[in-house]
Structures are given as structure tokens and as C-alpha cells.
XYZ file of N, CA and C in Angstrom:
681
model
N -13.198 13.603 2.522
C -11.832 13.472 2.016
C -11.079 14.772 2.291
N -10.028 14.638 2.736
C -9.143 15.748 3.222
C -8.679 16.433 1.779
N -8.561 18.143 1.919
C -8.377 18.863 0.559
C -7.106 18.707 -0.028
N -6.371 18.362 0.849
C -5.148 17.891 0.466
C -4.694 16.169 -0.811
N -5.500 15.397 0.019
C -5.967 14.456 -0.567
C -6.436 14.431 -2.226
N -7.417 15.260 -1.730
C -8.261 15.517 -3.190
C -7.658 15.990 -4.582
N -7.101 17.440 -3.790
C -6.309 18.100 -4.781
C -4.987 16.850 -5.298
N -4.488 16.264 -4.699
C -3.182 15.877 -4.713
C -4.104 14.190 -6.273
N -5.023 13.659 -5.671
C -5.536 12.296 -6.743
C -6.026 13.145 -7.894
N -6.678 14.444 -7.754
C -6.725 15.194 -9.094
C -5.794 15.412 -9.696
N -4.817 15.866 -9.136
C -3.458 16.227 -10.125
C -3.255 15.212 -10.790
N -3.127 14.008 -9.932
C -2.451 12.712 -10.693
C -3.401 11.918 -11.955
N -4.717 11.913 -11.589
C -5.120 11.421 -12.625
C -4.920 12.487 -13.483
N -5.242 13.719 -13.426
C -5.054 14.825 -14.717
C -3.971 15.220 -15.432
N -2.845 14.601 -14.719
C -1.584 14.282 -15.282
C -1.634 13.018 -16.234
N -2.558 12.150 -15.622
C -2.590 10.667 -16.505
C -3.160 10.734 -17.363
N -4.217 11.998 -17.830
C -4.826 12.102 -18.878
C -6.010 11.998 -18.964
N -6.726 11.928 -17.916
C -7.883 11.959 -17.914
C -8.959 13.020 -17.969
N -10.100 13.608 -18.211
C -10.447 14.335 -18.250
C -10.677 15.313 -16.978
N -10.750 16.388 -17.091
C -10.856 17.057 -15.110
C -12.359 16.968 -14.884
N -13.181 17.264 -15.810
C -14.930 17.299 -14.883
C -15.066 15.742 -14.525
N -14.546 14.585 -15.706
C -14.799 13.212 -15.147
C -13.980 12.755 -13.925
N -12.841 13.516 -13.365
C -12.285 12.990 -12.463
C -12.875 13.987 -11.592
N -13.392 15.322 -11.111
C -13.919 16.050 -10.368
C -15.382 15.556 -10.097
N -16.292 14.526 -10.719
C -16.947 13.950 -11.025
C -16.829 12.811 -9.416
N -15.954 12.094 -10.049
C -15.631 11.145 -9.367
C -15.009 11.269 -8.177
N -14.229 12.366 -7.706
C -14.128 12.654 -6.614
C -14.788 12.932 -5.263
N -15.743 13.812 -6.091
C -16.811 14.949 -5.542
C -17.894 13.352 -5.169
N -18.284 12.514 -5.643
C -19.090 11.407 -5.299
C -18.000 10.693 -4.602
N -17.273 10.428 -4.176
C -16.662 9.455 -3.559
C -16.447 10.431 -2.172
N -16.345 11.798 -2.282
C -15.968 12.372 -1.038
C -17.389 12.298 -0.333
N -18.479 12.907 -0.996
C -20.157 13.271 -0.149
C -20.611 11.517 -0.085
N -20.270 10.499 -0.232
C -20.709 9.419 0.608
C -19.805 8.786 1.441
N -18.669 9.200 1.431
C -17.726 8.992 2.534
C -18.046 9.819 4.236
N -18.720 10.910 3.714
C -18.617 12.289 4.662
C -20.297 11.673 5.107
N -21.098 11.097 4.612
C -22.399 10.873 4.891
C -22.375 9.434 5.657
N -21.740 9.087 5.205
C -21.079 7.207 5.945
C -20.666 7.353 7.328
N -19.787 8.728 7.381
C -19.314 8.597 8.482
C -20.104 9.766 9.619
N -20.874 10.208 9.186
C -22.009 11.202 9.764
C -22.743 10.287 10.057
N -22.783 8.813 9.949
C -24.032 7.519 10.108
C -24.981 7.964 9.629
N -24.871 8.415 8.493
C -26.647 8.284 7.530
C -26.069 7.201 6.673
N -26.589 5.881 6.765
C -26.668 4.840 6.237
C -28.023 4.292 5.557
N -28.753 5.735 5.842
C -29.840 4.791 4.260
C -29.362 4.686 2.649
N -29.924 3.922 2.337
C -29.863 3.663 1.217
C -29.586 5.112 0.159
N -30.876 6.072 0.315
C -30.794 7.479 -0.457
C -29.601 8.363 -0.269
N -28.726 7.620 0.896
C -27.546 8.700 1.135
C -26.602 8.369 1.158
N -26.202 7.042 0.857
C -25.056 6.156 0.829
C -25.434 5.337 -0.678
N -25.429 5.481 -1.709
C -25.998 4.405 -2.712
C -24.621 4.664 -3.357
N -24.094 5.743 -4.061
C -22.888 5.680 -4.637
C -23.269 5.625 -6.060
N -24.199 6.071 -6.871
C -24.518 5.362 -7.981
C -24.092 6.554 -8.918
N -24.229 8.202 -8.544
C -23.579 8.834 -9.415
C -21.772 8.789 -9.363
N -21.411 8.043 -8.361
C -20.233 7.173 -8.746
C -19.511 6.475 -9.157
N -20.612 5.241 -9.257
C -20.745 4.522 -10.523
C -20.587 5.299 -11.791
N -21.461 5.944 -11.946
C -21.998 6.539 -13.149
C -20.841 7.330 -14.063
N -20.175 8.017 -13.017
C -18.595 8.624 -13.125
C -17.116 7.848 -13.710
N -17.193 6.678 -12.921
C -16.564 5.901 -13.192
C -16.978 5.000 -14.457
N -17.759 4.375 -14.576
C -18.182 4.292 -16.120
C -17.725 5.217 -16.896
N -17.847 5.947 -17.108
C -17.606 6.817 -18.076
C -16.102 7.516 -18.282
N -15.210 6.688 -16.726
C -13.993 6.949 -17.210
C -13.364 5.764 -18.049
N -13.965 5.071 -17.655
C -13.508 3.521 -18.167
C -13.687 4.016 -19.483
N -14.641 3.970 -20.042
C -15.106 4.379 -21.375
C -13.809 5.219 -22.424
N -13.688 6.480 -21.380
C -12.679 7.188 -21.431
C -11.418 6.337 -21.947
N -10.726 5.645 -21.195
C -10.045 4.985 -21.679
C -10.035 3.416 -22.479
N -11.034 3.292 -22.654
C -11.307 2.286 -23.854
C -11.593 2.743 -25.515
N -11.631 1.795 -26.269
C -12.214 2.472 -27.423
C -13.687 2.974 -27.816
N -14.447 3.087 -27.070
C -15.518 3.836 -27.297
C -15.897 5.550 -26.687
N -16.066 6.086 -27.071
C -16.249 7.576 -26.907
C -17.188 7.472 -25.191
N -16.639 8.261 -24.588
C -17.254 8.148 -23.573
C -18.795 8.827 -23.520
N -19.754 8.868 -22.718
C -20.754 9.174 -22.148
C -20.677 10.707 -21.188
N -20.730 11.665 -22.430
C -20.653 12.971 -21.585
C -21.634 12.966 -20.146
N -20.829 13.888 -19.296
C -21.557 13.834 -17.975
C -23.232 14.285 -17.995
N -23.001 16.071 -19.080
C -24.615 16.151 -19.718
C -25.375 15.579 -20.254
N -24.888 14.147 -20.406
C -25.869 13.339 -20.978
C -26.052 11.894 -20.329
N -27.490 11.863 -20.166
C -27.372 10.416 -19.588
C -27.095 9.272 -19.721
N -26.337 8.182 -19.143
C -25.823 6.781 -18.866
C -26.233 5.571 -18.459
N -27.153 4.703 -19.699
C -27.297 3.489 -19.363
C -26.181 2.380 -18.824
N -26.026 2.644 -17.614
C -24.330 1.847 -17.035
C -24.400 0.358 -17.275
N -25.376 -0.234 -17.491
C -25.885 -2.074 -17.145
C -25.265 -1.900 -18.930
N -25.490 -1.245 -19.700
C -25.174 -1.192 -21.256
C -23.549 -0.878 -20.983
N -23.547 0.292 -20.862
C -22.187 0.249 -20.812
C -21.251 -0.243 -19.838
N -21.470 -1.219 -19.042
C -20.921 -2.405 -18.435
C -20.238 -3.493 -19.339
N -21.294 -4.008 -20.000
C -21.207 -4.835 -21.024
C -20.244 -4.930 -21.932
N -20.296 -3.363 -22.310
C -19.579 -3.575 -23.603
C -18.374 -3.292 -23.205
N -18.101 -2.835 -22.325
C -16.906 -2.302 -20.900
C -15.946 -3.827 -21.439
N -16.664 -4.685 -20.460
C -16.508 -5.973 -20.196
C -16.057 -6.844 -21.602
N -16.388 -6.511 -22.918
C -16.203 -6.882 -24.146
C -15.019 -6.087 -24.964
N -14.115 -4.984 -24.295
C -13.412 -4.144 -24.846
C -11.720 -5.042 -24.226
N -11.090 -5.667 -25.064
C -9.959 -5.785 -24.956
C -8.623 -5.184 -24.956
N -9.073 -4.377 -25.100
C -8.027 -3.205 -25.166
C -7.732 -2.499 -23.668
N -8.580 -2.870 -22.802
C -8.734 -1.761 -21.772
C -7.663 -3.385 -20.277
N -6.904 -2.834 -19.740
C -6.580 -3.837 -18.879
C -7.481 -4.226 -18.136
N -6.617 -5.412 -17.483
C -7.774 -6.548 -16.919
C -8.778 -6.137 -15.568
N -8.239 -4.875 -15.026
C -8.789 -4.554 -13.833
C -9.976 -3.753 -14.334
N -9.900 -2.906 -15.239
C -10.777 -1.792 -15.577
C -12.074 -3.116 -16.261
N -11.540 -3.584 -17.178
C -12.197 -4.238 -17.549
C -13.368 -5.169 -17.015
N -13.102 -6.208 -16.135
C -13.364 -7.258 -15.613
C -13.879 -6.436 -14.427
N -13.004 -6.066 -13.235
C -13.148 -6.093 -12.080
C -13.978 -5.136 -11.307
N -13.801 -3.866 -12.310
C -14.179 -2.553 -11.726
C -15.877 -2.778 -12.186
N -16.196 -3.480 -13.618
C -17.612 -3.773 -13.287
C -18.500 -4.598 -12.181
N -17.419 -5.305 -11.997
C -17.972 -6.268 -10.719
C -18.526 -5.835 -9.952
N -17.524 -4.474 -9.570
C -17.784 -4.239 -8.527
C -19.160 -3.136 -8.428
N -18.828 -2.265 -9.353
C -20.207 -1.622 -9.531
C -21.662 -2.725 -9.514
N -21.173 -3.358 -10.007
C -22.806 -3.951 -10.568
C -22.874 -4.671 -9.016
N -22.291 -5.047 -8.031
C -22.411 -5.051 -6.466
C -22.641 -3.724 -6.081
N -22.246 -2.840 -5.812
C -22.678 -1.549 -5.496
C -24.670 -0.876 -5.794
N -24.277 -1.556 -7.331
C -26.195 -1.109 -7.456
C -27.112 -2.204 -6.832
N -26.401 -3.415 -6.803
C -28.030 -4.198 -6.390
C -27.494 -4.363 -5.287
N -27.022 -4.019 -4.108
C -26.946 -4.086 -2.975
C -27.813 -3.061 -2.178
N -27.812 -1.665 -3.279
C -28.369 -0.441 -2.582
C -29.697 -0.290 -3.300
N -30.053 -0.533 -4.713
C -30.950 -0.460 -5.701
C -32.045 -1.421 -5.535
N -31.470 -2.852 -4.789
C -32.201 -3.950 -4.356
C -32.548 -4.200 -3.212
N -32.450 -3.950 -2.752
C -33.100 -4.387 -1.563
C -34.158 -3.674 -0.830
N -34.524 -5.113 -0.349
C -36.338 -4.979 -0.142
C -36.362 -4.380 1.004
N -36.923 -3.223 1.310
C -36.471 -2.358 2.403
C -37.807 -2.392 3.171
N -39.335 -2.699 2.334
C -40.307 -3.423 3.187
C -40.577 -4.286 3.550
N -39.376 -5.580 3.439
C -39.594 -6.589 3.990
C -38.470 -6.892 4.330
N -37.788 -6.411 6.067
C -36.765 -6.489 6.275
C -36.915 -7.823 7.119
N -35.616 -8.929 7.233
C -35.909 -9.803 7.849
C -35.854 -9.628 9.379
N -36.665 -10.217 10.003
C -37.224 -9.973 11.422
C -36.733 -8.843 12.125
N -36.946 -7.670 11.068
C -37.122 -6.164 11.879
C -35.593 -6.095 11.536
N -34.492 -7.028 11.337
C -33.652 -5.832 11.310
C -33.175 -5.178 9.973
N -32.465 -3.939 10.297
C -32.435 -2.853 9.350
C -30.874 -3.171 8.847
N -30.881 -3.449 7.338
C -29.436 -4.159 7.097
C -28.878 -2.593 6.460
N -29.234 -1.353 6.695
C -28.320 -0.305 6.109
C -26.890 -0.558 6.324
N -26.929 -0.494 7.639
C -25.390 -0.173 7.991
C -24.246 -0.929 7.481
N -24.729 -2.409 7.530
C -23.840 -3.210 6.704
C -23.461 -2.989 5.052
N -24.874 -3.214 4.699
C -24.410 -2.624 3.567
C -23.941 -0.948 2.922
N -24.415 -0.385 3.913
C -23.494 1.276 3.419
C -22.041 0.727 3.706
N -21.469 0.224 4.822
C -20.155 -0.563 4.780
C -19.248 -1.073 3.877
N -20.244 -1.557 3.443
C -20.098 -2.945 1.897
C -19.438 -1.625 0.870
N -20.810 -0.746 0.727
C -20.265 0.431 -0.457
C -19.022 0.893 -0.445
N -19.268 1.673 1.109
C -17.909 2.302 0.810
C -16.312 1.870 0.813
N -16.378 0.597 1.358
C -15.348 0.135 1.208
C -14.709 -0.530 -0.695
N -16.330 -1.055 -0.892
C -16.097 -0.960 -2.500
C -15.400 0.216 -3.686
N -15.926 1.533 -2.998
C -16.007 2.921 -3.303
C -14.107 2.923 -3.102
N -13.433 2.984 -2.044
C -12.096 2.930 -1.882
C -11.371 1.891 -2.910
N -11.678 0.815 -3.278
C -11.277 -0.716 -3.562
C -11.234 0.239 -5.154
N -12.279 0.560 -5.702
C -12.393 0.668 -6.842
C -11.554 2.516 -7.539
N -11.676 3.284 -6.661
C -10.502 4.179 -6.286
C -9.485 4.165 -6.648
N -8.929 3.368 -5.691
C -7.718 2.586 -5.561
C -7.069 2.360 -7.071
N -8.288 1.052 -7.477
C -7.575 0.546 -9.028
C -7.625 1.358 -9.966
N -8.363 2.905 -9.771
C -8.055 3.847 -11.027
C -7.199 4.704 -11.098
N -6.559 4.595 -9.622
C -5.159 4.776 -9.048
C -3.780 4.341 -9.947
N -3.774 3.045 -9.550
C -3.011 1.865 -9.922
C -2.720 2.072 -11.351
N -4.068 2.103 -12.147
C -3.873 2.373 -13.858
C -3.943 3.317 -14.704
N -4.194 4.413 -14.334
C -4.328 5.115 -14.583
C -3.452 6.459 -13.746
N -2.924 6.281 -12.841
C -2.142 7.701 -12.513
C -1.015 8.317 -13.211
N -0.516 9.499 -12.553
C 0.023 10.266 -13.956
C 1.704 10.570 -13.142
N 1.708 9.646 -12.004
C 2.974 10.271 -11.288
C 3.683 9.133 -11.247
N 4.746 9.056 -10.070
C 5.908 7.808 -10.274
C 5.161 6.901 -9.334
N 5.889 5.415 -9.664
C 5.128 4.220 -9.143
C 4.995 4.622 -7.390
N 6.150 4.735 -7.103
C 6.086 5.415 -5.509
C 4.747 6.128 -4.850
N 4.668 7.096 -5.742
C 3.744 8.464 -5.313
C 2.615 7.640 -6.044
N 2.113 6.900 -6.683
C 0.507 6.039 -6.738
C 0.702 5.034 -5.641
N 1.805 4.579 -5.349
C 1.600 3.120 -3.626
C 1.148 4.500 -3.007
N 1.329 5.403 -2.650
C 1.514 6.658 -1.315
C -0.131 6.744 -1.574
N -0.616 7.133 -2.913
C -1.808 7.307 -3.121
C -2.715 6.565 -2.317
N -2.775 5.283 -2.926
C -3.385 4.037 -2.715
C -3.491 3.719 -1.464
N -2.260 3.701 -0.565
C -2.151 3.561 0.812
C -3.241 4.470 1.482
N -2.989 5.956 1.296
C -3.719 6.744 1.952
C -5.607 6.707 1.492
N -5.319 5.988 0.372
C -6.982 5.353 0.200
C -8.023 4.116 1.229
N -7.195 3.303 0.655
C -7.506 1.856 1.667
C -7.167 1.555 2.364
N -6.174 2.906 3.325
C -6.144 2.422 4.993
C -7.393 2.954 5.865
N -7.132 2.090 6.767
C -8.744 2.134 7.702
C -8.516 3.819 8.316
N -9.864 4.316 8.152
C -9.608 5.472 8.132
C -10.227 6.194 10.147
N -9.479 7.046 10.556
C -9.964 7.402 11.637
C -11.239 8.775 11.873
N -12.493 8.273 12.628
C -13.205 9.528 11.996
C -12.922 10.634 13.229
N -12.215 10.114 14.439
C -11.794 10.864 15.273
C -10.810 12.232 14.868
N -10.499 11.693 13.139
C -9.601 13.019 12.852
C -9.799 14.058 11.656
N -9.877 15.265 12.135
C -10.240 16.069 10.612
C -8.714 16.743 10.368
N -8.696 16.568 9.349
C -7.245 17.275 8.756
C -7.646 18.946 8.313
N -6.981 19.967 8.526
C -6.566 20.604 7.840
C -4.998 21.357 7.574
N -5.057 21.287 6.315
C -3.936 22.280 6.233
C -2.664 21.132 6.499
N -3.135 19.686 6.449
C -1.944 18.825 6.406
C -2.178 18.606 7.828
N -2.563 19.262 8.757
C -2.855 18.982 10.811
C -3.486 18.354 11.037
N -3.451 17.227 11.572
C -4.881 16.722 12.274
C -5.305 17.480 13.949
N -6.239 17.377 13.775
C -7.497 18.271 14.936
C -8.400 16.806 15.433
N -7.964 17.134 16.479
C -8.731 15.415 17.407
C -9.817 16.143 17.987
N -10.159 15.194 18.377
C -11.625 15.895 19.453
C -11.062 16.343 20.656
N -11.453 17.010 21.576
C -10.808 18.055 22.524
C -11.247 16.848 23.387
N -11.945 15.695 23.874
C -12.235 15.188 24.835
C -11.927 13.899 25.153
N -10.627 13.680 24.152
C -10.034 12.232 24.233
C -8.534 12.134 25.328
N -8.695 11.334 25.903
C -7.517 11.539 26.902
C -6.320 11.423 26.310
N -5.037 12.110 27.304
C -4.185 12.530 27.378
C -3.507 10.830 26.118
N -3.080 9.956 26.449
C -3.115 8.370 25.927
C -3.638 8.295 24.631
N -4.994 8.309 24.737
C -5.802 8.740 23.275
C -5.616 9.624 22.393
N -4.873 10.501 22.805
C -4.522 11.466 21.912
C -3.616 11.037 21.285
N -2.542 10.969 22.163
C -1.139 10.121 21.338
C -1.322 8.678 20.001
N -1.961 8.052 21.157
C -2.238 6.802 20.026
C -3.669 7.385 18.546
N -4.277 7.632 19.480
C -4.675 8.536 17.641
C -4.478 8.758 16.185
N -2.897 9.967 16.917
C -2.116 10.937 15.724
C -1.278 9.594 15.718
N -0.762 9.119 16.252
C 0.263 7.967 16.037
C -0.409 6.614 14.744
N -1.873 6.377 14.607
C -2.509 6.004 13.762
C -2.481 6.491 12.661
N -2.621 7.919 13.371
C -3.139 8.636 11.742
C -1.825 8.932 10.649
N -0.484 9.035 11.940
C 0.895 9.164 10.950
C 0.832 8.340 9.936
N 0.314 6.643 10.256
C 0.385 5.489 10.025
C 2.576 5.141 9.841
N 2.675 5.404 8.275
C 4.235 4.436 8.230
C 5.155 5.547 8.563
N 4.282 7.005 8.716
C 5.298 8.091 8.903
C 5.887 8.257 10.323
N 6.621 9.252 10.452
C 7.082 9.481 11.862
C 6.346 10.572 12.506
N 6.370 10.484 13.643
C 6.100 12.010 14.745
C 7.364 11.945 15.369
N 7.432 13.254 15.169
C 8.136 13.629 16.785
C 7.714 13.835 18.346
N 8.268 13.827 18.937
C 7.469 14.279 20.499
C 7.827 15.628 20.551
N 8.070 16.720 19.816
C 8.305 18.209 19.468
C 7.030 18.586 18.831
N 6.999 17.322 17.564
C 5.699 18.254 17.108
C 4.139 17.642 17.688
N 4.049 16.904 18.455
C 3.188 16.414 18.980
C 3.116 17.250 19.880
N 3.669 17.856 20.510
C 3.844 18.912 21.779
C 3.772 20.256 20.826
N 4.151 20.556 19.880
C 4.261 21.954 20.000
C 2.575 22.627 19.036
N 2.333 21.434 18.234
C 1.370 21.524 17.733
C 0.492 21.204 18.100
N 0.329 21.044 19.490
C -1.137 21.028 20.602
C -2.129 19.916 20.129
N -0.888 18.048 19.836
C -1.921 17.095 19.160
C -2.138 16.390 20.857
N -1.883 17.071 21.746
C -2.212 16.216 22.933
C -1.155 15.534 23.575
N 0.185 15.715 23.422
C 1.177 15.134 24.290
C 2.227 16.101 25.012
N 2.301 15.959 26.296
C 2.511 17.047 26.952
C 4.638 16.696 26.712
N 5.172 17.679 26.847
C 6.383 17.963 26.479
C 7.061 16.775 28.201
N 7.702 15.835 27.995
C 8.172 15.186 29.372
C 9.644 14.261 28.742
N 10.162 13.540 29.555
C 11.553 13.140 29.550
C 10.830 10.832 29.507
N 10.552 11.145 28.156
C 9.469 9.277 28.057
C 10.682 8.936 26.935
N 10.463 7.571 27.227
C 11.385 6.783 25.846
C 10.427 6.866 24.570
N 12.016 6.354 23.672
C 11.316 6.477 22.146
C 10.104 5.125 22.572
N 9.321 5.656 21.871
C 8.423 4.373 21.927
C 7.196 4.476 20.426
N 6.771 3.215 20.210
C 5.369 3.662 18.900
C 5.939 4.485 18.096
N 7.592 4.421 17.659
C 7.582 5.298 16.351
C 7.781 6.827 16.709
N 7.588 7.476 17.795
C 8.034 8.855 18.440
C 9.329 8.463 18.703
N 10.223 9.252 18.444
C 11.234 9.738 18.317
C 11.513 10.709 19.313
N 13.148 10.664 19.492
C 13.184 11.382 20.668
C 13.630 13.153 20.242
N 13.692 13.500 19.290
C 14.190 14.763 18.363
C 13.028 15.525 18.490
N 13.293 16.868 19.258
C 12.867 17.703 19.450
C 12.487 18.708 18.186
């Protein structure tokens, strides 16, 4: 997860009131199996997501009527699912949905029979897939209910959660940095992905060395002709 990113969903939930180690919690697990997903370690031990779970439980909690489950202390989650699920007070997403989805998250990674794979093949990859896209989905909705900023700036959130993400790009400092060995074409369409609803210029695509050489081309894909 880009630091920008991070810092920026911390503020907002910690504006919304949530606690900072349970949302630093939850970050910090959602970023190291994102970063391991996309490094293709798709076993099970490195993609499971469960101290994510575990995080998230305990924000739910947070905002329901029962005292949450300090992080120093350990979390029967299948228990506190339950009673999750039995708390009316808490809206319908936190409630209902966000267990769903956990309790898919553990027996997808927790279950499966990894010595008796069917005819040799190895179902990691799919299911590390399965996770992390769950991992975003469920993100997302603690986004939605919980953020601490204007409705605008949680869609902006959310968007930059559950859009398909490019691993061709590392951000820093707000820049994206492509791989040095993608062609001249590839480069463009890339950063032009990665803007997604925003704009480029063909100034700063050129001046900030994302791979498009400075020339006399029509507006095209959202580049603009403003230097």
C-alpha cells in the first residue's frame, strides 16, 4: 500500500473515531498480504489474512455495544462473530456482511486440505486471489461506515481501494516509477491506468520522466494538450 494511501485511510478512520493501534492494526495486515500477493507468495502461511480478521473483529466490536477485545489479548473471532452478528445496534454491513466475509477468508485458507490436492493441482493462487480481493471488499465497507471525512473524500477512498490495482507501479512521494523496461506505448498506457478518473498532462508525463517523449500528438486517452 502506497504511504500516501495509508497515512491518508488512517487519518480518516481516526477522525471517525476509531482507535489508532486498531486501525494501525488493520492496516499494517492488509498492507504485508497485499505486498506478499503480489511478490506471488501465495501459500497459505503468507497470504491467510487472519491477523486481519482478527483486527477487524475487534473494530466491529469497537463500534458495537460490547467492549472490544484488546489487541494484547487474545480473540476467539468464531465467538465474537456471533455475537457480532446478534448486535443490532451496529449497521447492516458491519453486522451481517463483514462476518461473512471473514468466516470465508478463514476456511478458505485454514481449510484446506493441502495433502490432498485434487489431481496435483495447487489451488493457492486462486484462493490467495479470493483473500485479497475479500481483504479490499471488506476495507472498503469500514470505509463507507465508519470514515471521519466528507462523503466525497470516502468515494475517493474506496475507489482507490477496489480499483484493479497495477503491480507494474510503485508510488512514491505521490510519483509513480514504472519499470525501466516497458516500451515507449506501455509506458503511457500504464500511468494513464494508474491516473485512472484523473488527468495527465503530456508536460508532466514528459517532464517527470513517466516515459512519454515531449512531440506535437493529439489529445487522446485523457492527455491533454497543456503543457
Amino acid at each position: 500500500m502506497p504511504t500516501a494511501q495509508y497515512d491518508t485511510l488512517k487519518k480518516s478512520f481516526v477522525q471517525g473515531g476509531l482507535p489508532e493501534d486498531l486501525v494501525t492494526a488493520v492496516l499494517d495486515e492488509y498492507g504485508s498480504n497485499k505486498r506478499r500477493y503480489f511478490l506471488n507468495d501465495y501459500r497459505p502461511a503468507a497470504v491467510d489474512a487472519g491477523r486481519f480478521c482478527e483486527a477487524v473483529t475487534r473494530v466491529i466490536q469497537f463500534l458495537g455495544k460490547d467492549p472490544h477485545v484488546p489487541l494484547t489479548a487474545e480473540i476467539k473471532v468464531d465467538s465474537a462473530l456471533n455475537k457480532i452478528e446478534n448486535d443490532m445496534t451496529l449497521e447492516e454491513g458491519l453486522r451481517l456482511h463483514v462476518p461473512r466475509a471473514i468466516r470465508l477468508v478463514y476456511g478458505v485458507r485454514n481449510k484446506r486440505d493441502t495433502g490432498h490436492l485434487k489431481g496435483g493441482i495447487d489451488p493457492s493462487l486462486q484462493d490467495a486471489t479470493l483473500v485479497v480481493s475479500t481483504l479490499d471488499w471488506v476495507l472498503a465497507e469500514l470505509v463507507r461506515i465508519a470514515h471521519g471525512v466528507t462523503a466525497d473524500g470516502a468515494q475517493d477512498l474506496i475507489t482507490g481501494i477496489v480499483t484493479k490495482e497495477v503491480p507494474l507501479v510503485a508510488v512514491y512521494n505521490g510519483r509513480p516509477v514504472l519499470l525501466t523496461d516497458l516500451k515507449h506505448l506501455d509506458h503511457i498506457l500504464v500511468v494513464l491506468y494508474w491516473a485512472s478518473s484523473g488527468s495527465v498532462t503530456r508536460g508532466q508525463l514528459a517532464l517527470q520522466n513517466w516515459g512519454c517523449r515531449r512531440g506535437r500528438r493529439r489529445e487522446r486517452h485523457g492527455v491533454s494538450r497543456s503543457r
